[in-house]
XYZ file of C-alpha atoms in Angstrom:
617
model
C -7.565 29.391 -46.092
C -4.768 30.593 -43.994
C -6.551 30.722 -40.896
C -6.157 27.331 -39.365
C -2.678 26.545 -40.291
C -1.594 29.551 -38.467
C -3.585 28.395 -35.471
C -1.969 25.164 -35.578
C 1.414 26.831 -36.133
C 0.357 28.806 -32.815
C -0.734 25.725 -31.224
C 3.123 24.335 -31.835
C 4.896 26.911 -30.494
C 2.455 27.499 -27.449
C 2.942 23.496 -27.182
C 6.854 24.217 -27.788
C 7.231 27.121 -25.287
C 5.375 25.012 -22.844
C 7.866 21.603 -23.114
C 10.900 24.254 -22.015
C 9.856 23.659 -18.705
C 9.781 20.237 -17.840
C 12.397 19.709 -20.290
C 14.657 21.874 -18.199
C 13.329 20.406 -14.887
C 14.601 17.021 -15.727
C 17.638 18.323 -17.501
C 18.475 19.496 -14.526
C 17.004 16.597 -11.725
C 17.583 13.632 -14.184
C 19.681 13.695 -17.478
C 22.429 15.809 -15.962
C 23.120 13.551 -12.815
C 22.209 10.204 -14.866
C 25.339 11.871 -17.393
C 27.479 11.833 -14.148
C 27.139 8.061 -13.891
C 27.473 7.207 -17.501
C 30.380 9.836 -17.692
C 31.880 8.203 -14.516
C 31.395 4.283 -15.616
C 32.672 4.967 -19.364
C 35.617 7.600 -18.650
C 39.016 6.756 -17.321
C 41.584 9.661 -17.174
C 39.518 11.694 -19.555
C 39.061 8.876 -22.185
C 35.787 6.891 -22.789
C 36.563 3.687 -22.507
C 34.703 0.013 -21.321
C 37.551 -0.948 -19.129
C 35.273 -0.515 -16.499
C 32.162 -2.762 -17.563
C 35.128 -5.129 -18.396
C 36.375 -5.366 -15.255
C 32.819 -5.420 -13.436
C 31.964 -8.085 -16.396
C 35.351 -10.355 -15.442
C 34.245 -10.324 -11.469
C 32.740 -13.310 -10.392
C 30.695 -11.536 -7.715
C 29.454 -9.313 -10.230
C 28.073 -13.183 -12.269
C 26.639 -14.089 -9.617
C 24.585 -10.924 -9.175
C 23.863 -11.083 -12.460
C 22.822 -15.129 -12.636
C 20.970 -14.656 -9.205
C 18.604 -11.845 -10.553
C 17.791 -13.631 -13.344
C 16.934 -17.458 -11.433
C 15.518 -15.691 -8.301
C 13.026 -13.652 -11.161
C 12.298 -16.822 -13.057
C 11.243 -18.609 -10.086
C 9.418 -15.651 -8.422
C 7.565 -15.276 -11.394
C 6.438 -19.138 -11.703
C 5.534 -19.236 -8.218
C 3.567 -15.995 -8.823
C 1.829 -18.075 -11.308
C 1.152 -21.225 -9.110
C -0.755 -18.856 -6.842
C -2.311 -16.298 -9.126
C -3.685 -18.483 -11.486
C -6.162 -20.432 -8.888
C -6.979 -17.101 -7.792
C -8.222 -15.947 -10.976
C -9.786 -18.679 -11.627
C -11.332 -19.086 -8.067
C -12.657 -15.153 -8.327
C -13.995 -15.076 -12.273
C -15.896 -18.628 -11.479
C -17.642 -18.290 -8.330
C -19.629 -16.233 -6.479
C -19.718 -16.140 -2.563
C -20.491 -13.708 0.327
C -17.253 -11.798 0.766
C -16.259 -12.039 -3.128
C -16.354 -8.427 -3.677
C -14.289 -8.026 -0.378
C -11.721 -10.782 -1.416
C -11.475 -8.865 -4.563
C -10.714 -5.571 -3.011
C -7.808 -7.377 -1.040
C -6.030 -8.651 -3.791
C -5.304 -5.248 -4.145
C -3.409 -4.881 -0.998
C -0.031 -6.035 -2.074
C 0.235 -3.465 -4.571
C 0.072 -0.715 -1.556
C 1.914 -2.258 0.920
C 5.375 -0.709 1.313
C 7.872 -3.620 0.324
C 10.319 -3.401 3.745
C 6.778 -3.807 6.018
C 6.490 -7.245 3.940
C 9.910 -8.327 4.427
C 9.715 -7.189 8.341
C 6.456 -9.561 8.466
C 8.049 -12.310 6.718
C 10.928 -12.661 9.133
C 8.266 -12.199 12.245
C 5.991 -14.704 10.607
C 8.477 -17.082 9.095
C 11.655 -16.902 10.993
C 13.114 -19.348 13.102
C 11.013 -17.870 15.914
C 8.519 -16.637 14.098
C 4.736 -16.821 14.825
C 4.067 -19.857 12.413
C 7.204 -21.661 13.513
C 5.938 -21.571 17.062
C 2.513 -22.439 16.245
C 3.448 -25.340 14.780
C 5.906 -26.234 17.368
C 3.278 -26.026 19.934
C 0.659 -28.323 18.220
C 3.286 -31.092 16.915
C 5.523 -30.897 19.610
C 8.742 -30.194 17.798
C 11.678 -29.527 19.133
C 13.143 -27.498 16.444
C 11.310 -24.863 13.918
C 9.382 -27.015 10.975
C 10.287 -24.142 8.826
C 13.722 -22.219 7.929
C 13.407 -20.069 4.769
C 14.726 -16.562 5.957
C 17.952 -15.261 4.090
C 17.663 -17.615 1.388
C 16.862 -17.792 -2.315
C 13.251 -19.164 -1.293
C 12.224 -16.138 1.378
C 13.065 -13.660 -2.192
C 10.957 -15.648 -4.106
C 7.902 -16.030 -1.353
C 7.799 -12.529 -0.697
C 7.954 -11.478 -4.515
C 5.017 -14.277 -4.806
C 3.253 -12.318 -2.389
C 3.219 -9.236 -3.925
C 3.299 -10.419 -7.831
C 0.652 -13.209 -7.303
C -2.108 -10.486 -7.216
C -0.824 -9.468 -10.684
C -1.108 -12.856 -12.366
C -4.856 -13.103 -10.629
C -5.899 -9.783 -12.113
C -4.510 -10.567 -15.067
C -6.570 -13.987 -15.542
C -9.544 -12.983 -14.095
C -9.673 -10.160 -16.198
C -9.132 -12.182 -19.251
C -11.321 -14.259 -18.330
C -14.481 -12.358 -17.403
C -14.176 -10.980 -20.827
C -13.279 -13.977 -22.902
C -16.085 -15.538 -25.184
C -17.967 -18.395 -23.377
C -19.302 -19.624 -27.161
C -16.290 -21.662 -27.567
C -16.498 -23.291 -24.233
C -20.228 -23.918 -24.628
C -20.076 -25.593 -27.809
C -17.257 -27.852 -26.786
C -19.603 -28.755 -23.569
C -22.297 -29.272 -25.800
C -20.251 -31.747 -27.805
C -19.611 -34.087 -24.885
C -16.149 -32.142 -23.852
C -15.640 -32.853 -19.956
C -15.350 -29.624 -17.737
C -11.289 -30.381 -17.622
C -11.016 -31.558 -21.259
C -12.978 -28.112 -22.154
C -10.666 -26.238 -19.988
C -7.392 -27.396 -21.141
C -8.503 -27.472 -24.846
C -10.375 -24.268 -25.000
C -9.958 -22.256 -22.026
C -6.664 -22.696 -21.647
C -5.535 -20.970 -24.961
C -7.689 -18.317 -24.659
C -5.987 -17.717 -21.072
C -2.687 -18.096 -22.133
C -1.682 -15.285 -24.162
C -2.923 -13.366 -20.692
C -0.430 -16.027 -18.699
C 2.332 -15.161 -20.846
C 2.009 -11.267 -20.355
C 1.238 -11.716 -16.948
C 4.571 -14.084 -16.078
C 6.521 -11.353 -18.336
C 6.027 -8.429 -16.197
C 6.265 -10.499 -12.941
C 9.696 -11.239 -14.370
C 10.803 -7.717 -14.927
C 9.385 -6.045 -11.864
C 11.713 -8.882 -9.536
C 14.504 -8.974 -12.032
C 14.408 -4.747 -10.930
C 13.738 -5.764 -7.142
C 15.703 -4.071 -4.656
C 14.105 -4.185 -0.757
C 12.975 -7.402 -0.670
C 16.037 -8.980 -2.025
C 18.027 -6.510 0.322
C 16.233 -7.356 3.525
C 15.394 -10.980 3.284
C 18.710 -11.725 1.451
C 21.861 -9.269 2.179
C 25.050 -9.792 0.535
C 24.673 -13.382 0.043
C 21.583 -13.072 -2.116
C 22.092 -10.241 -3.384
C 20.290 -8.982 -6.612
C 22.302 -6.130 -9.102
C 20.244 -3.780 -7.923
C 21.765 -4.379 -3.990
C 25.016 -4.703 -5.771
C 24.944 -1.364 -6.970
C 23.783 -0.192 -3.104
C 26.699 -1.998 -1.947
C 29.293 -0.807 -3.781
C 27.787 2.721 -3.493
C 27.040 3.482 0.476
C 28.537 -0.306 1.466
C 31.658 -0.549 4.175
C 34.288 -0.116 1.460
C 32.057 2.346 -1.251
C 33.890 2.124 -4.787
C 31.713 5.086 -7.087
C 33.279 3.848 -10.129
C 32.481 0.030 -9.593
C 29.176 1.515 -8.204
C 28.608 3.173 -11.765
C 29.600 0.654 -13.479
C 27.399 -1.986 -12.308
C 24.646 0.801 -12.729
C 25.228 1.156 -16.693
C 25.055 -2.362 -16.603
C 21.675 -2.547 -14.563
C 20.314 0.132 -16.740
C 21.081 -1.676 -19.537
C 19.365 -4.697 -18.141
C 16.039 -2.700 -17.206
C 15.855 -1.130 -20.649
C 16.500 -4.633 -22.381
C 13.873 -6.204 -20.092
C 11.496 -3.230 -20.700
C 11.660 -3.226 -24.274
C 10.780 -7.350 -24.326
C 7.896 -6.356 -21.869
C 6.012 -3.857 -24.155
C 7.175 -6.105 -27.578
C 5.378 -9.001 -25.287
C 2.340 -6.607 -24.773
C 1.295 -6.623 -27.967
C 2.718 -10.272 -28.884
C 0.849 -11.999 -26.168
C -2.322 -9.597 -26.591
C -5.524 -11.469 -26.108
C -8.179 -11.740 -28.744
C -11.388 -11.431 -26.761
C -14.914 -11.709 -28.418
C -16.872 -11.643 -25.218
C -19.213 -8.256 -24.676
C -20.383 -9.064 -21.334
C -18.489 -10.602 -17.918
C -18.559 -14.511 -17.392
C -21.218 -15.760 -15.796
C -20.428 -17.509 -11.995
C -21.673 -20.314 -10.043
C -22.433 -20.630 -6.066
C -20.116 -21.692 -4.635
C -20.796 -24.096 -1.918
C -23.997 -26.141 -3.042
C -25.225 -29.584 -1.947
C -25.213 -30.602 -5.345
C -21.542 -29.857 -5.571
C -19.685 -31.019 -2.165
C -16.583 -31.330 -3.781
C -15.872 -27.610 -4.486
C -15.107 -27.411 -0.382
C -11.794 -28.472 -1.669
C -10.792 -24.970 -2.743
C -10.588 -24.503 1.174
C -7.095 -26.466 0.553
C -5.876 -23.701 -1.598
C -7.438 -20.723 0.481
C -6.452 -21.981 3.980
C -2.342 -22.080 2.762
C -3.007 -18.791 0.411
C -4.539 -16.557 3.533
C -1.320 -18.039 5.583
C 0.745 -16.539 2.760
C -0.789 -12.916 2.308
C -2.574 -12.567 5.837
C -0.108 -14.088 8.286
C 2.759 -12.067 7.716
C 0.774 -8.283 7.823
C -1.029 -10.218 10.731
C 2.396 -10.822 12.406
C 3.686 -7.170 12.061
C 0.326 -5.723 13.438
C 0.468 -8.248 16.519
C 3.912 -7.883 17.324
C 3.762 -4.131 17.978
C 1.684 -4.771 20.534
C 2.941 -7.969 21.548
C 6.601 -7.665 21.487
C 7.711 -7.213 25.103
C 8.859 -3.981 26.185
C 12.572 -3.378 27.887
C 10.239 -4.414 31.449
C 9.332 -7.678 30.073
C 5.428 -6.306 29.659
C 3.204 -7.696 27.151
C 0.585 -6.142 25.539
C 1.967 -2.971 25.464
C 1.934 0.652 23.853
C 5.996 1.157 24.340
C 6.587 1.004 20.605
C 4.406 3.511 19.971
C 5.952 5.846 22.314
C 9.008 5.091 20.985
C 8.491 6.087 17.785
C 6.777 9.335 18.698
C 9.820 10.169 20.785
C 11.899 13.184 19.571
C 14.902 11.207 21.825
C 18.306 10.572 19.431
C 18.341 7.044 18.378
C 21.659 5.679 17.240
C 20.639 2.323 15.164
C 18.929 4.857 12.630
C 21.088 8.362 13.120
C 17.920 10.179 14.000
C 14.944 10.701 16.115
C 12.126 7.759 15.170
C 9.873 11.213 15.599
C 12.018 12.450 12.895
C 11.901 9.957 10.746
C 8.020 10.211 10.810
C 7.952 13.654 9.842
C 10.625 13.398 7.260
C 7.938 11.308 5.543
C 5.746 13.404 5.519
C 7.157 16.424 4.574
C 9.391 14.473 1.592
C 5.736 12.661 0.539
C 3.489 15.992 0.624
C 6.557 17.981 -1.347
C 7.137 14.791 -3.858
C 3.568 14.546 -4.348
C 2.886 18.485 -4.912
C 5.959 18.625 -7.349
C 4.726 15.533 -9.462
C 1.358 16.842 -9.735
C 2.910 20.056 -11.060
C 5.202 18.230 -13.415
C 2.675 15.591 -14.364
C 0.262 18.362 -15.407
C 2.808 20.174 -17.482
C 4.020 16.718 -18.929
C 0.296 15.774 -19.899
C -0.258 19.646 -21.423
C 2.934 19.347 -23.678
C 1.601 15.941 -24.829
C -1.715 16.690 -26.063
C -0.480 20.211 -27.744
C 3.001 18.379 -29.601
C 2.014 14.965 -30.493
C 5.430 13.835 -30.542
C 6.954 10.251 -29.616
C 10.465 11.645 -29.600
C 9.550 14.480 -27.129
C 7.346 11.883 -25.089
C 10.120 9.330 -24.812
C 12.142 12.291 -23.454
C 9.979 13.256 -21.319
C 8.694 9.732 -19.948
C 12.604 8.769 -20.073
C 12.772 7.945 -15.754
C 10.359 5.260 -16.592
C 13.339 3.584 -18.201
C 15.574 3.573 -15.420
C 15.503 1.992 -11.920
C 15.337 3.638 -8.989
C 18.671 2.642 -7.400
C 20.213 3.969 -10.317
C 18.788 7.265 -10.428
C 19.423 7.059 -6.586
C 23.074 6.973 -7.446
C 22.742 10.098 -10.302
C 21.323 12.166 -7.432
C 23.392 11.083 -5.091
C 26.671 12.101 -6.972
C 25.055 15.057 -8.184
C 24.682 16.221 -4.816
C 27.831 15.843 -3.702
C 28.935 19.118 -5.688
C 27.051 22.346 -6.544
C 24.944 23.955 -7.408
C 22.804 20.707 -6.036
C 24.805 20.709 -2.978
C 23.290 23.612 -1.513
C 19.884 21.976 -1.464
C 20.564 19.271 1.392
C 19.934 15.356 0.925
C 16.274 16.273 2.119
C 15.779 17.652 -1.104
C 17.130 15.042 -3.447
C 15.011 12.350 -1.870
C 12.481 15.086 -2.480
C 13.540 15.129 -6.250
C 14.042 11.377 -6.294
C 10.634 10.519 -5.406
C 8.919 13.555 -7.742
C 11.204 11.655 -10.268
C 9.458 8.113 -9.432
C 6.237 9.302 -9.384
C 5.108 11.889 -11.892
C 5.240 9.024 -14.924
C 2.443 7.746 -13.025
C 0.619 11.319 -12.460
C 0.876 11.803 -16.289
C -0.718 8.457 -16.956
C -3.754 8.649 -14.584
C -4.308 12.511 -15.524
C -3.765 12.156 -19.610
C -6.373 9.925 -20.917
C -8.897 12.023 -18.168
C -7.674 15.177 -20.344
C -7.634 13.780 -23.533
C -11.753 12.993 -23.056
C -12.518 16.224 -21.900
C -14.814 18.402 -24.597
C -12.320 20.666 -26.302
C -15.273 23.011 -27.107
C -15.699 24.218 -23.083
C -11.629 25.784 -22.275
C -12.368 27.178 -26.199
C -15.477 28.733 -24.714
C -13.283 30.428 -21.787
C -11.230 31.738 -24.220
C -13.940 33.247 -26.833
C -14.904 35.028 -23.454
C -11.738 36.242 -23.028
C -10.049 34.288 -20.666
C -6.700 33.500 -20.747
C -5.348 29.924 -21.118
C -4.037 30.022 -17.567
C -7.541 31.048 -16.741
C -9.314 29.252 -18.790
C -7.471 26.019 -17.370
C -8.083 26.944 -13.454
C -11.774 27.827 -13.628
C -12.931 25.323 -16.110
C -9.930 22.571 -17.329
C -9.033 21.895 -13.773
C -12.149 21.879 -11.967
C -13.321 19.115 -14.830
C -10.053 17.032 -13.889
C -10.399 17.498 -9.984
C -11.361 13.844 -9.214
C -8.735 12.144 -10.956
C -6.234 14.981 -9.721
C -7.027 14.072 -6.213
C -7.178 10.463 -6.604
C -3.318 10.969 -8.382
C -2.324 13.128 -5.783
C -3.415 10.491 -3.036
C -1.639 7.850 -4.910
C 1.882 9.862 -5.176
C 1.804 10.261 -1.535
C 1.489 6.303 -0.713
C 3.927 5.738 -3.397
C 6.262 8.676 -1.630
C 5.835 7.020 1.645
C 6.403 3.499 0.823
C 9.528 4.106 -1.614
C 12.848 2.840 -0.340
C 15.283 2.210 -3.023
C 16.389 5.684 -3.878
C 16.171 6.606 -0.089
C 18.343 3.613 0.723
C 21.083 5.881 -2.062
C 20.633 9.353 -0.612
C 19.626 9.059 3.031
C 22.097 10.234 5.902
C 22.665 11.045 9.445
C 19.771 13.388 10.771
C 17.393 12.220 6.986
C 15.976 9.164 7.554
C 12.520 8.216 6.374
C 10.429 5.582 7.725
C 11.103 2.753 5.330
C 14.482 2.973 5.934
C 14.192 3.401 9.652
C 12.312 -0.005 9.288
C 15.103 -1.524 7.352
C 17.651 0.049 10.406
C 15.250 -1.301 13.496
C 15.035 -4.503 11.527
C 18.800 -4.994 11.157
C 19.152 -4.146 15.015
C 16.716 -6.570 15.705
C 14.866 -4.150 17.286
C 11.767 -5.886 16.390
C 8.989 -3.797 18.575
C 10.377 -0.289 17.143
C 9.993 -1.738 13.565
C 6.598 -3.597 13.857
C 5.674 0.016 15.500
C 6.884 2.042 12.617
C 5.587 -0.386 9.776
C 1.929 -0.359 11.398
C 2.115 3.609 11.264
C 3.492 3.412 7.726
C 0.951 0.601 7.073
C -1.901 3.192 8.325
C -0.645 6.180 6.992
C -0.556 4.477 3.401
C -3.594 2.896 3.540
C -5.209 6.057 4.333
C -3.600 7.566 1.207
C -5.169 4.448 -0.836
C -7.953 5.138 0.441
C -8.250 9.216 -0.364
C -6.723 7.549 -3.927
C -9.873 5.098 -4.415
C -12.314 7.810 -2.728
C -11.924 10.524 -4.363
C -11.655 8.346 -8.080
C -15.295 6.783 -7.587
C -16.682 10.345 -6.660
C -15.261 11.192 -10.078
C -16.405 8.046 -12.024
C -20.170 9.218 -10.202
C -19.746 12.542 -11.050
C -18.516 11.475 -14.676
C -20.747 8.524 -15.033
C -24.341 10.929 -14.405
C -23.394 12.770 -17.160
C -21.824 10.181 -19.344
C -25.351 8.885 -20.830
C -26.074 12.321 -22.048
C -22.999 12.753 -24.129
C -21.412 10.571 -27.449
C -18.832 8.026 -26.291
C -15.211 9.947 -26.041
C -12.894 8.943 -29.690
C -9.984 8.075 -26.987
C -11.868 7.297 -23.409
C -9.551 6.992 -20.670
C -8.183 3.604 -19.963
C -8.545 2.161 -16.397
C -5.630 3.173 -14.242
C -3.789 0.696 -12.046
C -1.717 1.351 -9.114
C 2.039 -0.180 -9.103
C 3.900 -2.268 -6.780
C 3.616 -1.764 -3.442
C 5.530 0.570 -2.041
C 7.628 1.474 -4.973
C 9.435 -1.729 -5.759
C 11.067 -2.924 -8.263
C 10.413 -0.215 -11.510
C 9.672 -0.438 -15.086
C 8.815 1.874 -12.595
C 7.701 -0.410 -9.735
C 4.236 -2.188 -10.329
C 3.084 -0.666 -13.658
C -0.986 -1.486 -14.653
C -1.123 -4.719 -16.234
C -2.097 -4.940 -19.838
C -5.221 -6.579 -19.818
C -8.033 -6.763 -21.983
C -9.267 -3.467 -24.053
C -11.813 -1.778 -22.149
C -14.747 -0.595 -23.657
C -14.086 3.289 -24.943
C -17.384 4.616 -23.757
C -17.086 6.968 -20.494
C -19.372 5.071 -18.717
C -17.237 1.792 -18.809
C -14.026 3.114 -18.380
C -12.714 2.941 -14.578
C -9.389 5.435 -14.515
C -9.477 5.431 -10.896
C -11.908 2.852 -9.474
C -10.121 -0.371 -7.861
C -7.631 -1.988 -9.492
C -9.122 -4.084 -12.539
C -6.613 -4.999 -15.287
């Protein structure tokens, strides 16, 4: 009778012992510095005090941060939804050659680092950009047709372009799973195909909609490179305002904090109605199987050639700007006035001093790398430990603590590290090592969320096995735990490294003279208008992250293969792991930056669970 409670008491304190160590990592990396910006945003001469979020409160640049985020959000996430939706719609309906491939690329956005979209939107759409000229050239114009850069309307169309994917997913996946009963009996009642859509369809769809338009709100209310590239100053979101006032001309660390409380408030308000509109706006789907689809383009049905005046303008959207960044690094003329050309290239593999981005471009390359491959080992590390303390102490206090950077945004936790590093012992380290710590930061949440629901439906009964033979646990786990979780380790560990490389926000905080990443030496050609260097630089980011992607989606559907052979032979898992979604491209905006989409309940068998296949909400 006493035997299992003191194996579960040993089980707690193993569990216990084991949470001392990421608990002190992110005492040290996270709580400590984010106290420095609380302590200097609430303390004046030693007394806590709001005289500071007061006075940020009172300044009418601070409103009109504030009122900006919020209008450039709302209409981000409608226009989001004007695109999406049709693309939903257009992929759960129809089938086509090239529908799987179509699929695939709505998953591009979410990969793409955000300053290589805002570089192609000023090549594509600028004054001179390639559509303005096009159209120039055909209707004879004398001046560009066109003239959206640095306004509120270039935010919104680049947060369209990368939160549009998110509404589509988001539909189709509701959709392919909702219950075509419904539908079919109001059909078979004389409904019209429009009257059964809006009376039936429709409000199925729409609790999807609503979560869907919810998330696209907080992931550009949190926006920081798009906003600060396409916008500056003028259109500046809180998150810029808290750059600004922290690394700007005249840098005020108290108003810098301040604003930060303020925009950590804001991102834990805005999280909180996200996951209450999770489960308000859940959908209640009765469908087992996917929706059936039609051909598309039938004799029969001429009139479906019209979707070709939704596709034509929607490929000009999310093609023509990647397609302008790709073109102009070979295009853009080189100091001799040649064109094509590989200058570019050369230039960024030059080790020569460049003075627009305090650094070699060579430098800057291999700054990414390093800071990616040691962000990516340390959040693997962390992640693991995180996902071991979780299944041994099942504990929402402990896993709010230890899921806590989720909560904040990445500028802000740019501006802990960045005063914490000003004075020891962090000092010591060298900025290269809290961009290091920033992006391990960033990351990990999402390491413990591809890599805990893998764990959680292994067979207890094999590591137990180990250890009846006498291994011990940190055996046990290397020969047998590990090796079981090796797919979905790799396919997190590819993932951390595109995230690493694409991530801008807290590197835009804590980057200096001689540590400069790629992203930001993007942002620095860009604001030179040094547009050859940055096309250069963005293709090799471009590459070098799609790469990573791809080792990401590799090495998960070896794993589902490996896992799915063996799946038929073996009861369906009490908690199978839920599909796994990437976030927004590049590390944008954070709840942290593009987090999986609630979509409909998977089925809990094994076998139908995709953890690490492409993205399907």
């Amino acid at each position: 009778m006493a035997g299992p409670p003191r194996r579960l008491t040993g089980r707690r304190a193993a569990g216990a012992a084991l949470a001392l160590l990421p608990l002190l990592f992110l005492g040290v990396a996270f709580f400590w510095p984010l106290w420095d910006v609380l302590r200097l945003g609430l303390q004046v001469d030693g007394r806590w005090t709001g005289e500071r979020l007061q006075a940020a409160l009172s300044d009418p640049y601070v409103r009109r941060l504030i009122l900006f985020t919020l209008e450039q959000a709302a209409l981000s996430a409608l226009l989001s939804l004007l695109l999406g939706f049709p693309l939903g719609w257009f992929l759960t309906r129809y089938r086509f050659p090239g529908r799987g491939l179509l699929r695939a690329f709505t998953i591009v956005p979410f990969v793409l680092p955000s300053i290589t979209v805002a570089l192609g939107f000023v090549l594509f759409f600028g004054r001179s950009g390639y559509l303005n000229r096009f159209l120039m050239a055909v209707l004879g114009l004398g001046e560009p047709p066109i003239q959206v850069l640095y306004t509120l309307w270039a935010v919104v169309l680049a947060h369209a372009f990368y939160n549009a994917p998110v509404v589509a997913r988001f539909v189709n996946a509701a959709w392919e799973r909702a219950d075509p009963t419904p539908v079919e009996a109001a059909r078979t009642l004389g409904a019209r195909p429009l009257r059964a859509f809006f009376t039936v369809t429709l409000p199925l769809l729409l609790p999807a909609v609503l979560s869907a338009l919810a998330l696209v709100f907080v992931l550009c209310t949190l926006s920081f490179s798009i906003p600060l590239a396409l916008g500056g100053a003028r259109y500046a979101t809180v998150e810029v305002g808290v750059y600004l006032y922290a690394r700007g001309v005249v840098a005020s660390f108290p108003r810098a904090a301040a604003l930060a409380i303020l925009t950590l408030g804001l991102s834990l308000v805005l999280t909180y109605l996200h996951l209450w509109g999770g489960g308000t706006f859940s959908a209640r789907q009765g469908g087992v199987g996917l929706a059936p689809t039609v051909p598309l383009f039938t004799r029969s049905r001429p009139s479906r050639a019209l979707w070709l005046l939704y596709l034509l303008p929607a490929a000009v959207v999310f093609l023509g700007p990647i397609a302008a960044v790709i073109a102009d690094s070979f295009l853009h003329p080189a100091p001799g006035g040649a064109s094509p050309t590989l200058h570019w290239y050369r230039m960024i593999l030059s080790p020569a001093w460049n003075p627009f981005i305090e650094s070699s471009p060579l430098a800057a390359v291999r700054t990414s790398l390093v800071v990616g491959g040691g962000a990516t080992a340390l959040s693997l590390v962390l992640g693991l430990s995180v996902s071991a303390v979780l299944r041994r102490v099942r504990s929402r206090v402990l896993e709010t603590v230890l899921m806590a950077p989720l909560a904040v945004s990445s500028v802000v936790l740019g501006l802990a590290l960045l005063l914490a590093f000003r004075r020891p012992p962090l000092s010591a380290l060298g900025g290269g090592w809290a961009i290091v710590l920033a992006h391990t930061l960033i990351v990990y949440p999402f390491v413990v969320r591809a890599i805990r629901p893998l764990w959680d439906a292994l067979d207890p009964a094999l590591p137990e096995a180990a250890r009846a033979l006498g291994a011990s646990p940190f055996i046990a786990f290397r020969t047998v735990t590990l090796p079981l979780l090796g797919g979905g380790v790799l396919a997190a560990g590819a993932f951390a490294f595109a995230l690493s490389l694409g991530e801008m926000t807290a590197v835009a905080m804590l980057s200096g003279p001689g540590v400069m990443t790629m992203p930001m030496a993007i942002y620095h050609f860009l604001g030179s208008r040094d547009f050859g260097a940055a096309s250069a630089m963005a293709t090799v980011l471009m590459g070098t992250t799609a790469l990573a992607a791809w080792a990401w989606d590799r090495a998960g559907s070896r794993w589902l293969k490996r896992d799915g052979a063996s799946a038929d032979s073996r009861p369906p898992a009490e908690n199978a792991p839920l599909s796994f979604a990437s976030p927004p491209g590049g590390g944008e905006g954070r709840v942290r930056g593009n987090p999986p989409p609630s979509g409909p309940k998977p089925s809990t068998s094994r076998s139908a669970a995709r953890p690490f296949g492409r993205f399907h909400a």
